[in-house]
Coordinates of C-alpha atoms and ligand atoms in Angstrom, one line a residue:
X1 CA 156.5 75.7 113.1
X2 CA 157.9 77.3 116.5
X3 CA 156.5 80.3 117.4
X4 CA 159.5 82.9 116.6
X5 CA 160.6 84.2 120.3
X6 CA 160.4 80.5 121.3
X7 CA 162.9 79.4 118.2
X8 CA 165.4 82.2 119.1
X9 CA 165.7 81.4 123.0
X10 CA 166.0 78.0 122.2
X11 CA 168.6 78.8 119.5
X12 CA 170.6 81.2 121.7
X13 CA 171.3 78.2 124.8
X14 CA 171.3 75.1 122.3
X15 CA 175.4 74.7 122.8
X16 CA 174.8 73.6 126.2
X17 CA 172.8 70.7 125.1
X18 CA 174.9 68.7 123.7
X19 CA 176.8 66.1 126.1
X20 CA 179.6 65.5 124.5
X21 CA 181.3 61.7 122.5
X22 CA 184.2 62.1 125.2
X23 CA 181.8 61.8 128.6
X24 CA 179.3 59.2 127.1
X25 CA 179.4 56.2 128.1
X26 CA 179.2 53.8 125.4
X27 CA 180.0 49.8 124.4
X28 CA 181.2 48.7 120.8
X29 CA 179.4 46.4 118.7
X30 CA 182.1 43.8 119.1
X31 CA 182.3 43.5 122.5
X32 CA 180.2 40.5 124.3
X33 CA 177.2 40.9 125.9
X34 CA 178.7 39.9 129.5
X35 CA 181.2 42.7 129.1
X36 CA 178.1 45.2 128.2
X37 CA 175.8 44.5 131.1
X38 CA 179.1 45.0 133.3
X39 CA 178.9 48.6 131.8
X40 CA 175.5 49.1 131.8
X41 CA 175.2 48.0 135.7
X42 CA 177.8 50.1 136.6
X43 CA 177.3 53.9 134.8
X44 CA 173.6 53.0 136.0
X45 CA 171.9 54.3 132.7
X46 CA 168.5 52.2 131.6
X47 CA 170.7 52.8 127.7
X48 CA 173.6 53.4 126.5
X49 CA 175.2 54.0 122.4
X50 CA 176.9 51.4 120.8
X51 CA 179.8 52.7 118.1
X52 CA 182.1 50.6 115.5
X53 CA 185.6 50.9 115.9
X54 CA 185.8 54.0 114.4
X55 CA 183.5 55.4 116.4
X56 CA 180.3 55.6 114.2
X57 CA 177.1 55.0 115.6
X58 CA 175.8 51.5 115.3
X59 CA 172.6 51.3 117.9
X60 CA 171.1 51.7 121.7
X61 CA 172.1 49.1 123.9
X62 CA 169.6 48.6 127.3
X63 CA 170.3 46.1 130.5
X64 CA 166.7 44.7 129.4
X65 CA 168.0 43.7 125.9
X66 CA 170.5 41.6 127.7
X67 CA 168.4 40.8 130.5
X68 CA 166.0 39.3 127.7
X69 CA 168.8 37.1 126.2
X70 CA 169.3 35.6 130.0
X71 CA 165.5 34.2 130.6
X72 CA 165.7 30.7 130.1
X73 CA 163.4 28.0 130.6
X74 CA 164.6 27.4 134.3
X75 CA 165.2 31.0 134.9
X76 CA 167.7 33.3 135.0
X77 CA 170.9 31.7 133.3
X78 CA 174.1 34.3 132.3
X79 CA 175.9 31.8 130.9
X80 CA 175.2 32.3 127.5
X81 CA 176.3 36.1 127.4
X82 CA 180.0 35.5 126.4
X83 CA 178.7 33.5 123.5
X84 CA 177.0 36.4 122.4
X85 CA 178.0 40.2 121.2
X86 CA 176.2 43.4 121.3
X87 CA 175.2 43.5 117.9
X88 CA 173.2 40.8 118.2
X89 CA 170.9 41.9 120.5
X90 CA 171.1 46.0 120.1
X91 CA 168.0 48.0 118.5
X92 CA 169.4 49.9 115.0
X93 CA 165.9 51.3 114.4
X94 CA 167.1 54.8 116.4
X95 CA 166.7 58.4 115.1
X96 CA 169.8 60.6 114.9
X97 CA 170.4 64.2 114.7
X98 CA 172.9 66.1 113.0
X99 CA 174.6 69.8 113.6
X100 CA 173.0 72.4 113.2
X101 CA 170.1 71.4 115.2
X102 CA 166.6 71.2 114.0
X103 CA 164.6 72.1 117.5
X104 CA 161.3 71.5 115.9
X105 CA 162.4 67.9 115.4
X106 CA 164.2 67.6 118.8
X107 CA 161.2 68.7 120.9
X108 CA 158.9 66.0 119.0
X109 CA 161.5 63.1 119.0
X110 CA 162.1 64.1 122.4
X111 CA 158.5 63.3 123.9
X112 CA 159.3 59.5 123.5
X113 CA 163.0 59.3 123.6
X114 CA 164.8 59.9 127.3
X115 CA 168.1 61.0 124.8
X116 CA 169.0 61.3 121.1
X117 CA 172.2 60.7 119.4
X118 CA 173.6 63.1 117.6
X119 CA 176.2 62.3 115.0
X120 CA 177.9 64.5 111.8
X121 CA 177.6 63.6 108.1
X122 CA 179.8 60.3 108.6
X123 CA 177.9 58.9 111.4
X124 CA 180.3 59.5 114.0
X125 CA 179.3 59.9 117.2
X126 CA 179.2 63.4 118.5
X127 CA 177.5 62.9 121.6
X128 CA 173.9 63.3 122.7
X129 CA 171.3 65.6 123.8
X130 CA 169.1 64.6 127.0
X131 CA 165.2 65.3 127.3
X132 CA 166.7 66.9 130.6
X133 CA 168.9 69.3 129.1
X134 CA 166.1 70.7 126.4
X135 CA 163.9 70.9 129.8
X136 CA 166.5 73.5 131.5
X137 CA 166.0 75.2 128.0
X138 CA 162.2 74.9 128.3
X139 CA 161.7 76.3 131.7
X140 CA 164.2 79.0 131.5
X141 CA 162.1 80.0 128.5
X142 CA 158.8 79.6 130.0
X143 CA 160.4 82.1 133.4
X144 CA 162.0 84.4 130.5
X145 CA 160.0 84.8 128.0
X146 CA 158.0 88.0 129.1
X147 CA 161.4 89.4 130.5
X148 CA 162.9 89.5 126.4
X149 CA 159.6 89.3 124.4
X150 CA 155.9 91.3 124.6
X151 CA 153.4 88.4 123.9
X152 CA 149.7 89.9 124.0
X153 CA 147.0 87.7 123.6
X154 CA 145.2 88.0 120.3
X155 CA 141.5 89.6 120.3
X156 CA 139.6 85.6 119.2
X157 CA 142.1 84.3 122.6
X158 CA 140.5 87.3 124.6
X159 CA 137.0 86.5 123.4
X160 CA 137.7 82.7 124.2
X161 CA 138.3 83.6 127.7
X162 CA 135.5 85.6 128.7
Ligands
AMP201 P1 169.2 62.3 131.8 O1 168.2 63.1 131.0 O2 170.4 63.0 132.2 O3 168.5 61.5 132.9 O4 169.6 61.2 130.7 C1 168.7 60.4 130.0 C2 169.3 59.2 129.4 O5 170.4 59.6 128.6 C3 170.0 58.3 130.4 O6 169.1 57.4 131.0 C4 171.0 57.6 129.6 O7 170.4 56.6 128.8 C5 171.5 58.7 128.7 N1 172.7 59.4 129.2 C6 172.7 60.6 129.8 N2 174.0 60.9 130.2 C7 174.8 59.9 129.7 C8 176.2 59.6 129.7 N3 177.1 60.4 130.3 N4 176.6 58.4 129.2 C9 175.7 57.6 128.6 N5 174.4 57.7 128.6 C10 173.9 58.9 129.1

C-alpha cells in the first residue's frame, strides 16, 4: 500500500499524466508493415499503439518487430513488408489501465514499461501515461513532501541509525 501523504500528492497532479488519444502517434492493425516502419522512423519512438478502426486498442508495435521480419538469409531484405500487416507481427500480451487510476499499480508496471496504455471500459484508446511523466510527479513529491506533510522518523528507524 502507498504510504498516505505519498497517495494524495500523487492523486492531486495525476490529470497531467495522461497524454492524450489525439497527440499519440499510433498505426492500425490493418495497415502493412512498410507503412508502419515509415511511422515508426519518423515520430522517432522505439513503440508505438496499434488501434482497430474504431479506435480500440489492439497491441504495441516496435521498429525491432519489423526490423525482425526483414533479416533474411542474405541480410537485410524489405521486400517482404507490403506482404505483411501489423497484426501479424505486433505483441498483444500488453497491460492497460483504466480511469480512475490505480497509482499502486502504475508505479510497479511502470519499472519495466517506458509507457502504459490507458483505455475506458470498451477498450478504446484514451491515450497513455509515460514513466517520464509519473517521474515529474515523483520528484516534485520527493522536493514537496516536507513542505505539505510532517514525516518524523519512528523511534525502531532512530535506533537503526545510531
Ligand atoms: P517518454 O517518457 O516521453 O520518453 O516516452 C516513453 C515512450 O512512450 C516513448 O518511447 C514512446 O514509445 C511512447 N510515447 C511517448 N509520447 C508518445 C507520443 N506522442 N506518441 C506515441 N508514443 C509516445
Amino acid at each position: 500500500m502507498l504510504a498516505k501523504a505519498v497517495a494524495a500528492m500523487l492523486e492531486e497532479r495525476q490529470a497531467h499524466f495522461l497524454i492524450p488519444a489525439s497527440i499519440v502517434a499510433n498505426v492500425q492493425e490493418d495497415n502493412h508493415l512498410d507503412h508502419a516502419f515509415m511511422v515508426l522512423t519518423k515520430v522517432r519512438y522505439a513503440k508505438i499503439p496499434v488501434l482497430d478502426n474504431e479506435q480500440r486498442f489492439k497491441g504495441l508495435i516496435s521498429l525491432a518487430m519489423i526490423t525482425d521480419k526483414m533479416m533474411g538469409l542474405n541480410g537485410i531484405d524489405p521486400g517482404h513488408l507490403g506482404s505483411m500487416v501489423v497484426k501479424d507481427v505486433m505483441e498483444t500480451d500488453v497491460p492497460t489501465i483504466t480511469l480512475p487510476y490505480d497509482m499502486e499499480k502504475i508505479l510497479h508496471l511502470l519499472v519495466d514499461q517506458p509507457f502504459l496504455v490507458v483505455v475506458d471500459q470498451h477498450q478504446t484508446f484514451t491515450g497513455i501515461v509515460t514513466r517520464r511523466e509519473v517521474m515529474k510527479c515523483v520528484n516534485y513529491i520527493a522536493h514537496d513532501l516536507e513542505r505539505q506533510y510532517m514525516v518524523t522518523p519512528l523511534p525502531a528507524q532512530q535506533d537503526d541509525k545510531k
